[in-house]
XYZ file of C-alpha atoms in Angstrom:
529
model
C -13.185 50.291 10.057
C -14.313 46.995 11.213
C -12.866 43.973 9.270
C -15.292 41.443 7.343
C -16.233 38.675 8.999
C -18.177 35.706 6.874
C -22.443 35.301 7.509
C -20.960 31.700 7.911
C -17.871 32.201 9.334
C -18.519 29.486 12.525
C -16.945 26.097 11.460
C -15.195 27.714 8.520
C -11.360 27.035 7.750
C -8.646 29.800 7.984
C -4.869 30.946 8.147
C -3.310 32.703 9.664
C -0.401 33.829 8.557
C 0.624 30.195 7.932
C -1.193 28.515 10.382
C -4.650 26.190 9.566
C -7.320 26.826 12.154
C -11.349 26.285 12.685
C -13.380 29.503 13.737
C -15.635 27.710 16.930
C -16.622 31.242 18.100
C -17.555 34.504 16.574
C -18.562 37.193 18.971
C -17.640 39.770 21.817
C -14.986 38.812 24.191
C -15.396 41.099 27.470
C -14.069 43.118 28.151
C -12.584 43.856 25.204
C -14.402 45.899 22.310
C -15.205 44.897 19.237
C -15.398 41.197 17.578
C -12.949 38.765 18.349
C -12.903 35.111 16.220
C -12.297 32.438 18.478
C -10.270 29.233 16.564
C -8.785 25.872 17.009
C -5.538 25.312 15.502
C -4.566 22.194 13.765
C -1.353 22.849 15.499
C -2.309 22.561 19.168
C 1.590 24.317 20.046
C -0.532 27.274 18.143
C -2.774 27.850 21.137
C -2.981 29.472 24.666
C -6.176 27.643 25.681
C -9.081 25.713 25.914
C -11.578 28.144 24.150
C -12.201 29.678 27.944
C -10.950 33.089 28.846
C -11.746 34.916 32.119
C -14.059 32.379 33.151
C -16.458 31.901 30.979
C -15.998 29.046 28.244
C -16.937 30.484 24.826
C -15.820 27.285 22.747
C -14.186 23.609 23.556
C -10.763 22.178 22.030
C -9.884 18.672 21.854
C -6.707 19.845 22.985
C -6.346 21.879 26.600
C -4.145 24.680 24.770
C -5.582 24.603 21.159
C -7.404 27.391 20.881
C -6.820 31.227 20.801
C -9.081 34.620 20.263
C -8.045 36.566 16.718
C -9.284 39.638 15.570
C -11.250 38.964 11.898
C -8.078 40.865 10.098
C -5.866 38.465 10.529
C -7.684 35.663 9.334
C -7.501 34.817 5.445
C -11.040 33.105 4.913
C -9.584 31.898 1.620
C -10.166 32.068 -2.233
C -12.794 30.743 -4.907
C -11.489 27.944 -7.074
C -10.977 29.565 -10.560
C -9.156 32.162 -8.349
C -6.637 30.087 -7.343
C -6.507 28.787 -10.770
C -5.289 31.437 -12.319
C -2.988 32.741 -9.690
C -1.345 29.317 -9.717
C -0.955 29.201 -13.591
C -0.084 32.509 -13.980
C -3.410 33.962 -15.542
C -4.375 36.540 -13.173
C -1.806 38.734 -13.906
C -1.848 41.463 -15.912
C 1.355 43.208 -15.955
C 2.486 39.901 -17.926
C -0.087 39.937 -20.576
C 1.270 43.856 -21.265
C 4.983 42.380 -20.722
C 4.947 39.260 -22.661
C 7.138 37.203 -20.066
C 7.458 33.818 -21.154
C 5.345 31.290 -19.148
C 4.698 27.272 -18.951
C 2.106 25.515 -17.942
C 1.367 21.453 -18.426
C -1.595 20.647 -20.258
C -2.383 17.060 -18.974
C 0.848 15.565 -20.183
C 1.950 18.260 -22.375
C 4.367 21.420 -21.443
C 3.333 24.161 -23.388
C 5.369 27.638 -23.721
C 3.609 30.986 -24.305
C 4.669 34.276 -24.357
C 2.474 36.347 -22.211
C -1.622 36.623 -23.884
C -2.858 39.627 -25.335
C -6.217 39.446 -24.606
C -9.172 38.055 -22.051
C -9.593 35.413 -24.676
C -6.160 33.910 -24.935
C -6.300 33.742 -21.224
C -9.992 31.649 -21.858
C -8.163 29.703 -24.159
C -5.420 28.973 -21.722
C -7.886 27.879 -19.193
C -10.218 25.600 -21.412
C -6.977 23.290 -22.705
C -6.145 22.453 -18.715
C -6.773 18.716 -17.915
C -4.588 18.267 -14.647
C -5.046 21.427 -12.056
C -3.266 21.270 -8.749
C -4.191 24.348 -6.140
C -2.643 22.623 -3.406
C -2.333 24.791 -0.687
C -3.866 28.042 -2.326
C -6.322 28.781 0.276
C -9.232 27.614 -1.488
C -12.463 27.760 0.374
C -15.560 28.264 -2.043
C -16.659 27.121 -5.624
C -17.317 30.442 -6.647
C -20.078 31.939 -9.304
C -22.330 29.127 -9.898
C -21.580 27.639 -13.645
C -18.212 29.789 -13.899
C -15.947 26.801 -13.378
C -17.376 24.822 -16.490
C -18.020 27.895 -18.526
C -13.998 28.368 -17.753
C -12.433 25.099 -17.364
C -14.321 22.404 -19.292
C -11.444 19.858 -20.025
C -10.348 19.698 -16.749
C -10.466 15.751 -15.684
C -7.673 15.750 -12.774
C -7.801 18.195 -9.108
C -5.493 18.442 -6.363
C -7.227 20.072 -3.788
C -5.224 19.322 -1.067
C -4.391 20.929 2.083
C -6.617 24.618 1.263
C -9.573 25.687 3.411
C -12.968 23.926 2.503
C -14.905 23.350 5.571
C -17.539 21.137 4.011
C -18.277 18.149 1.438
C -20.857 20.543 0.175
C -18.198 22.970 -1.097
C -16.553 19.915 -3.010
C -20.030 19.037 -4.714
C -20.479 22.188 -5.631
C -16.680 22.567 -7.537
C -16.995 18.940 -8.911
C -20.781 18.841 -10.513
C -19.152 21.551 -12.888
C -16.297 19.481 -13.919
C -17.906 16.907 -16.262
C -15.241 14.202 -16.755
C -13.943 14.740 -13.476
C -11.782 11.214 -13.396
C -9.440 12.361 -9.935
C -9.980 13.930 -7.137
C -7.713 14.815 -3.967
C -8.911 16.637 -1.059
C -6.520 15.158 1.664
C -5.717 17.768 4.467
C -8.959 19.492 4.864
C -10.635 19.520 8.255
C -14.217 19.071 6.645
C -18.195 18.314 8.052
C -19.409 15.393 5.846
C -23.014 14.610 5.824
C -24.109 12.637 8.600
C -27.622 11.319 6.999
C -28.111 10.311 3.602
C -28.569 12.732 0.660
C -29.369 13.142 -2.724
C -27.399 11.688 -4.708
C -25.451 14.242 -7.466
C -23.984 13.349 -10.757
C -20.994 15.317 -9.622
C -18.827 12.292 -9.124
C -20.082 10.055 -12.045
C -16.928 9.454 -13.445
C -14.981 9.662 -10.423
C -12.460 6.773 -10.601
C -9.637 7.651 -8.124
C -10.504 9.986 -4.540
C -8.186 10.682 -1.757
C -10.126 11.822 1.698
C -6.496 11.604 3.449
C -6.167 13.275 6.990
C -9.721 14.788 6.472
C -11.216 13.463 9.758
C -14.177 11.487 7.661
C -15.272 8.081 9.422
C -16.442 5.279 7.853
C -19.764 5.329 8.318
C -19.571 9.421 6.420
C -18.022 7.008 3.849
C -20.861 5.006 2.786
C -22.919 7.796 3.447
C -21.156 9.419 0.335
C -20.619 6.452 -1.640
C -23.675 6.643 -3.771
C -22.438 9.507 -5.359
C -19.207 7.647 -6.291
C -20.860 4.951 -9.083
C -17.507 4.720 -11.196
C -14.823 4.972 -7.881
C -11.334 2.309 -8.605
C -9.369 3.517 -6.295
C -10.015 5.454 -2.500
C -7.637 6.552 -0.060
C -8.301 7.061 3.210
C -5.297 6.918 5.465
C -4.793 8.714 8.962
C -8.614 9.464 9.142
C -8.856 8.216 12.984
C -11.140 5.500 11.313
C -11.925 2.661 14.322
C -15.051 0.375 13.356
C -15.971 -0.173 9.769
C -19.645 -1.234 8.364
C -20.304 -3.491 5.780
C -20.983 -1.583 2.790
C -24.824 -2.031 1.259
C -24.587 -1.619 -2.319
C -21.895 0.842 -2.377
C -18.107 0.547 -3.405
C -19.110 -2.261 -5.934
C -16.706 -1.106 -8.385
C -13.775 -0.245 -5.649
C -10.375 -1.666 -7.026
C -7.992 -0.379 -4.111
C -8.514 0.958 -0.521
C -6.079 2.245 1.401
C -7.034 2.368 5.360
C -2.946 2.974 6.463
C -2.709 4.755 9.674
C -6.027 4.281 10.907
C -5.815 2.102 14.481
C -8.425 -0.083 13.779
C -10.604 -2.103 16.491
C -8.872 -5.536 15.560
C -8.385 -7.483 12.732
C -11.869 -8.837 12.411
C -13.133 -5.056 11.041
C -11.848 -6.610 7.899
C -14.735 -9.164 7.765
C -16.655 -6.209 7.075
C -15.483 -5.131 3.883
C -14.486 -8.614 2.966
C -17.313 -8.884 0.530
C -16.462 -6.057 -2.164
C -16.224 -7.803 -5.171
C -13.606 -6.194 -7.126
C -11.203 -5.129 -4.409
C -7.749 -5.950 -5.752
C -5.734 -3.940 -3.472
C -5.760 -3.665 0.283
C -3.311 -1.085 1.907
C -3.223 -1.771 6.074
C 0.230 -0.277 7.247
C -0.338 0.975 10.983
C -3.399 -0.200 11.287
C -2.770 -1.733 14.987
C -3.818 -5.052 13.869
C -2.852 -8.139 15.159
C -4.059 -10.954 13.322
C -5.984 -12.363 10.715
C -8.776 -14.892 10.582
C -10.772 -16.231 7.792
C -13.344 -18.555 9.982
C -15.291 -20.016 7.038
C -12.493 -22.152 5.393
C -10.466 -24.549 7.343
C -6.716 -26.063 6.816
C -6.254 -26.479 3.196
C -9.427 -24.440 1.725
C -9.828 -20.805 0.085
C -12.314 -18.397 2.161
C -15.102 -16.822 -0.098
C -13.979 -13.764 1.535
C -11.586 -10.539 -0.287
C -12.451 -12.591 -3.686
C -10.346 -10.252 -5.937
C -7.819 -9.743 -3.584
C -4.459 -9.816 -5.395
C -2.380 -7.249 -3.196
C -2.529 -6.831 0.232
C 0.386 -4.224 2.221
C 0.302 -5.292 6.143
C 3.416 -3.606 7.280
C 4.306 -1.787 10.554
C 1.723 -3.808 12.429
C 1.369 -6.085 15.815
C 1.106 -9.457 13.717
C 3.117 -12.025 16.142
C 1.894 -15.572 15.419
C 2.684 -17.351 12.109
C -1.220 -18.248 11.997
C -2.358 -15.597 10.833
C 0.511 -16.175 7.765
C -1.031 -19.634 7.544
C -4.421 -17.604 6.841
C -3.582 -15.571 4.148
C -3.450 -18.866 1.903
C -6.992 -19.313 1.797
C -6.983 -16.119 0.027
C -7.935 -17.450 -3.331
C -6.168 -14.558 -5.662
C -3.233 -13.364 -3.486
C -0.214 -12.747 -5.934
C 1.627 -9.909 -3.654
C 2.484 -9.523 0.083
C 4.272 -6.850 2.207
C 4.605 -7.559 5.493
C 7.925 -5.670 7.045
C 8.181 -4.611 10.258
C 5.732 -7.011 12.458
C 6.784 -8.829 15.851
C 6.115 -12.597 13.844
C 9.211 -12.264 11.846
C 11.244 -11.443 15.067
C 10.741 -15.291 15.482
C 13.654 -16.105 12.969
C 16.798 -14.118 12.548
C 18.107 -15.223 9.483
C 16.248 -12.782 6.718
C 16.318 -15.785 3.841
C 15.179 -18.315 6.070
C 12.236 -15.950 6.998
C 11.422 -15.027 3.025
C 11.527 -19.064 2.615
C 8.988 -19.553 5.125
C 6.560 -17.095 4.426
C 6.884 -18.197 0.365
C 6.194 -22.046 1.507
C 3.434 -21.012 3.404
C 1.476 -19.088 0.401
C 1.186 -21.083 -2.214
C 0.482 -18.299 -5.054
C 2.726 -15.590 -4.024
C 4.411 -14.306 -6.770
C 5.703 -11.094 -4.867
C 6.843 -10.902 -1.252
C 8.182 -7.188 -0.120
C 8.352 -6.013 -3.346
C 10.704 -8.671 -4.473
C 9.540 -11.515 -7.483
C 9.396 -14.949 -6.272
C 11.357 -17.149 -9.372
C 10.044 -20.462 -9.806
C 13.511 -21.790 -8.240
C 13.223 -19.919 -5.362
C 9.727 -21.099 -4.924
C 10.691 -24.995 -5.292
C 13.831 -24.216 -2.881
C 11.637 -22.641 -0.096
C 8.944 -25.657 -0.287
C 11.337 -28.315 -0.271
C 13.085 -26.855 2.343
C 10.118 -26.398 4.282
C 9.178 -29.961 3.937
C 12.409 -30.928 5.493
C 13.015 -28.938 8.218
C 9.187 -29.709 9.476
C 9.492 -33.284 8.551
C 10.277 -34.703 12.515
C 7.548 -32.568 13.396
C 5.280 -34.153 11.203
C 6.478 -37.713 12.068
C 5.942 -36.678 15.636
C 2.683 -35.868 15.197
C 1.582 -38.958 13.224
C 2.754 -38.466 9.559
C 3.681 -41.395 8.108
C 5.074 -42.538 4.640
C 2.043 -45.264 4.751
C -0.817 -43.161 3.302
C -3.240 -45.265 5.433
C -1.313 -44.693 8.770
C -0.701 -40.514 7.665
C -3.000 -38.852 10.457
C -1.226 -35.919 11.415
C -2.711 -34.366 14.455
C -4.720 -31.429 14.024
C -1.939 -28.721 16.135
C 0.346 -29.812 13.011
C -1.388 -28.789 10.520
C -2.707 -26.122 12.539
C 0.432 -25.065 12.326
C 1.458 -25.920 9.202
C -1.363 -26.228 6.908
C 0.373 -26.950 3.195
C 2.433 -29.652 4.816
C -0.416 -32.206 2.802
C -0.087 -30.642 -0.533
C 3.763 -30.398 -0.139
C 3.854 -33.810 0.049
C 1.379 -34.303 -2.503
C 3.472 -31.877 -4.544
C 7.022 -33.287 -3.772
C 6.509 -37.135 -2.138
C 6.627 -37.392 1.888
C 9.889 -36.676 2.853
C 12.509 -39.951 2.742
C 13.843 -40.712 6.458
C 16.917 -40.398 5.390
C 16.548 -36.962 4.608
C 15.463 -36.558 8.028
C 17.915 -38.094 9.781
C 20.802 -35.389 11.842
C 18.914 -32.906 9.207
C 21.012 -29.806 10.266
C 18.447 -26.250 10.772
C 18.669 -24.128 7.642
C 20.103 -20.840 8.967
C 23.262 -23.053 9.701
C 26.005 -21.504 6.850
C 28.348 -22.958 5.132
C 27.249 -26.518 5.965
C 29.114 -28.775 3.157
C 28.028 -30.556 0.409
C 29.468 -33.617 -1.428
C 28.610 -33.403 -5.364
C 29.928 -34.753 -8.667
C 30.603 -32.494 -11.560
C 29.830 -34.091 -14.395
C 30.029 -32.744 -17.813
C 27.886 -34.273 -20.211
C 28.221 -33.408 -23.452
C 32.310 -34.122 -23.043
C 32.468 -37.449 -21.988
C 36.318 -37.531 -21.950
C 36.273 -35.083 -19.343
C 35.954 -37.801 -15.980
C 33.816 -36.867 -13.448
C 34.757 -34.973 -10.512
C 33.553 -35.325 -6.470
C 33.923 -31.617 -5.067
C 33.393 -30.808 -0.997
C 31.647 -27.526 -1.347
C 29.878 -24.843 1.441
C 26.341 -24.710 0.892
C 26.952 -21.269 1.071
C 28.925 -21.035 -1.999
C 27.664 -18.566 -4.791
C 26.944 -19.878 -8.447
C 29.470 -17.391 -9.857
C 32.191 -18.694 -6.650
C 31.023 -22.289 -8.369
C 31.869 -21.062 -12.098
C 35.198 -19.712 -10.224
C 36.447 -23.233 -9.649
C 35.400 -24.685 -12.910
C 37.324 -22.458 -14.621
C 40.470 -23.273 -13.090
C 39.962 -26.938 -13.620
C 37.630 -26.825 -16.860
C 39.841 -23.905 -18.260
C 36.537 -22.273 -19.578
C 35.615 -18.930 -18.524
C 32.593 -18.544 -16.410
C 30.614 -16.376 -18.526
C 30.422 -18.933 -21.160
C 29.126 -22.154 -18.409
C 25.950 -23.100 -18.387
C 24.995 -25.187 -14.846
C 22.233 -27.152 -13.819
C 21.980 -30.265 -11.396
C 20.235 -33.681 -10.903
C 18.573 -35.471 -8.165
C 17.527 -38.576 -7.414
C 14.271 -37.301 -5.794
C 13.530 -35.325 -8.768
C 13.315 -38.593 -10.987
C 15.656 -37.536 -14.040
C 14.826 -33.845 -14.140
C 17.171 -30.854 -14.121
C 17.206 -27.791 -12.174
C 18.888 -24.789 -14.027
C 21.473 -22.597 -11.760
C 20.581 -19.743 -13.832
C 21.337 -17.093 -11.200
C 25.249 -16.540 -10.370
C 24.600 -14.392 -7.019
C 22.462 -17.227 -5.191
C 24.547 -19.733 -3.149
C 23.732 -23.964 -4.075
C 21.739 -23.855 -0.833
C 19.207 -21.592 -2.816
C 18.412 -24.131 -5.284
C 18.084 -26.629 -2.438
C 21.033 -28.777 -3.801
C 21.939 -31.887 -1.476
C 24.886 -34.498 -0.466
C 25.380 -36.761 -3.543
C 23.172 -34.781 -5.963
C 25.149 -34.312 -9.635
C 25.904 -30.456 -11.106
C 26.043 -30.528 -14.825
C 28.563 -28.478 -16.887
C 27.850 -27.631 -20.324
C 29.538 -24.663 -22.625
């Protein structure tokens, strides 16, 4: 007996045995007998050839082995979604409703035990108090009886979809408009045919806040097609979708909080100008996107661009970013609080890893975040000052001057270094004799003449101490002890400089060395307990 093959089996998903596959041929293969299913594999190691046998091409592969003949009984054309439901939560079987075995199953976040169900309606009841279903990877390909899902299901608000056998965005309208407060929604890892002109747009995804379309092959432009349907969407993922060029979206993704475009190569970094515009974007994920700078052409040295608005986090890792520009750029960003940016050929420019996070923190003035790790206030100070040191001769070079009327740095400085102004707005120019023989900063242990003083004990004389800039807080507590004889744990430390006119920096963190806190030759530390 011949097996069943599908009215619309061509383009459908399938397994085989384990194996993912698109049917691109139903039909006779001479001269063989009977009806053969000719398939792509998602694994192109899968295949034998191009979709031609004998000859005669019956169907084309991307890739020149991806493709192989099966006969219609070994392909598994999938299940409905209620289906899968129940086999996954243990509701399809009846052997332990007569049995009684003990189950669980997690009602959104609550683990409920049950011993076995006596009856069609304590299964019902089962499936009406689920609020989180995942079927990943339970061969689901349809939506089943029309109005059985929401007759069945009707608290569900969360799906994992991911990595079954739905061929078309069709078959996810179809499951989702009877899901009422659907809120999330992922359908990464299916090889699906999105509309390619607009359509009506469904309630189905009214309250859609959060949809993953990973590895599903959608471009960009199927994207905004889609959008209207998604009024209420926070948060879409979209990563290793071969996505190229992106359009500006017209009245779409209004409401979009993140978007995640990681491991798509994109054209170049200017694509970005594109969706620069979304007004509530706060969260921009670009790891492997191939791009090698970034531009914001409508604000010069100095200004914030009216572009990315919102924009508080932005992830630019594993990418070809090699000039310190386009660091410079991401200033005029006027809401950037967090930055990753590991693994890119600009920070090969400076070996030393602190000297590097000092940099990048001087040159953003409202990072609060930089790879994950919190910027303190002290570090933030240390970085800046630093910065305006080690750049000062540059500056002077280039026309700075401590005469505000003769201060006309040329235009490659600040170019280059675009808060050099308000650093010295923010801190004073810097003096010369800071400048003078300044040493770089990556050189270690680089000593430092200071006075411990000790305020509040004015018998105890003040001391002059050569110490490594190097030299850890704790290391510092170390040596008071032995000539303070107070223990560590109970000294409190802070220090003075002239150039900060009376005030006091706290050393309130025992693992960072004085260079940290940017301490300098003749500057006082304070000891109180």
């Amino acid at each position: 007996m011949a097996a069943w093959v599908p009215s619309d089996a061509l383009g459908r998903r399938l397994l085989c045995g384990t194996e993912y596959a698109t049917v691109r041929y139903v039909g006779s293969v001479p001269p063989t007998a009977g009806i053969w299913l000719g398939v792509e594999w998602d694994d192109p190691q899968r295949g034998k050839h191009d979709g031609t046998y004998e000859g005669t091409q019956y169907f084309k592969c991307r890739h020149p082995k991806g493709g192989s003949f099966i006969r219609p009984n070994k392909a598994n054309f999938g299940v409905d979604f209620l289906t899968a439901v129940k086999d996954r939560y243990a509701l399809n079987d009846e052997r332990d409703v007569q049995h009684g075995t003990e189950t669980t199953l997690v009602f959104g976040k609550k683990t409920v035990e049950f011993v076995g169900m006596d009856s069609i309606a304590g299964q019902q009841r089962q499936l009406n108090q689920l609020v989180d279903i995942s079927v990943r990877e339970c061969a689901v390909s349809h939506a089943g009886q029309k109005e059985e899902i929401s007759r069945t299901c009707a608290n569900i608000r969360h799906i994992n979809l991911s990595k079954n056998l739905i061929s078309s965005w069709e078959t996810v309208t179809a499951i989702a408009s009877q899901v009422q407060n659907l809120e999330t929604l992922n359908i990464s890892e299916n090889k699906m045919k999105f509309p390619s002109t607009s359509t009506s747009v469904s309630g189905a995804f009214s309250k859609l806040r959060i949809l993953a379309l990973n590895q599903t092959e959608i471009t960009w432009a199927e994207v905004l097609l889609c959008a209207p349907g998604w009024p209420a969407l926070e948060e879409l993922y979209l990563t290793s979708n071969n996505i190229t060029v992106l359009e500006r979206p017209d009245n779409v993704l209004q409401t979009l909080k993140l978007l995640d475009l990681s491991d798509n190569q994109l054209l170049d970094g200017n694509q970005l100008h594109l969706i620069a515009h979304l007004p509530r974007l706060e969260q921009l994920i670009l790891r492997n996107t191939g791009i090698s700078s970034i531009h914001f052409p409508d604000a010069g040295f100095g200004c914030k661009t009216k572009m990315f608005p919102s924009l508080k986090r932005l992830a630019i890792n594993d990418n070809k970013i090699s000039q310190w520009s386009s660091i410079n750029e991401l200033d005029k960003l006027p809401s950037l609080r967090s930055l990753q940016c590991h693994n890119n050929p600009f920070m090969d420019t400076e070996k030393n890893p602190e000297t590097l996070r000092q940099l990048i923190i001087a040159k953003i003035s409202q990072l609060e975040v930089l790879n994950k790790s919190e910027i303190l206030p002290a570090e933030r100070k240390g970085a800046e000052l630093d910065y305006r040191k080690i750049f000062g001769n540059d500056w002077l070079a280039a026309g700075g001057n401590w005469n505000p009327e003769k201060n006309k740095p040329s235009e490659e400085f600040l170019a280059a270094h675009p808060r050099y102004p308000s650093l010295c707005l923010k801190y004073g120019a810097p003096e010369e004799g800071e400048l003078k023989g300044r040493q770089p900063l990556t050189l270690k242990n680089q000593l430092l003449t200071l006075t411990i003083k000790c305020p509040e004990n004015p018998e105890q004389k003040p001391v002059e101490k050569k110490l490594p800039e190097s030299m850890t807080i704790q290391r510092v507590k170390g040596l008071l002890y032995r000539l303070l004889k107070i223990p560590g744990s109970e000294l409190k430390l802070s220090y003075e400089s002239s150039k900060l006119e009376g005030k006091e920096v706290e050393l309130d963190n025992d693992l960072k060395p004085l260079q940290f806190y940017s301490i300098e030759n003749g500057d006082c530390v304070l000891v109180r307990w």
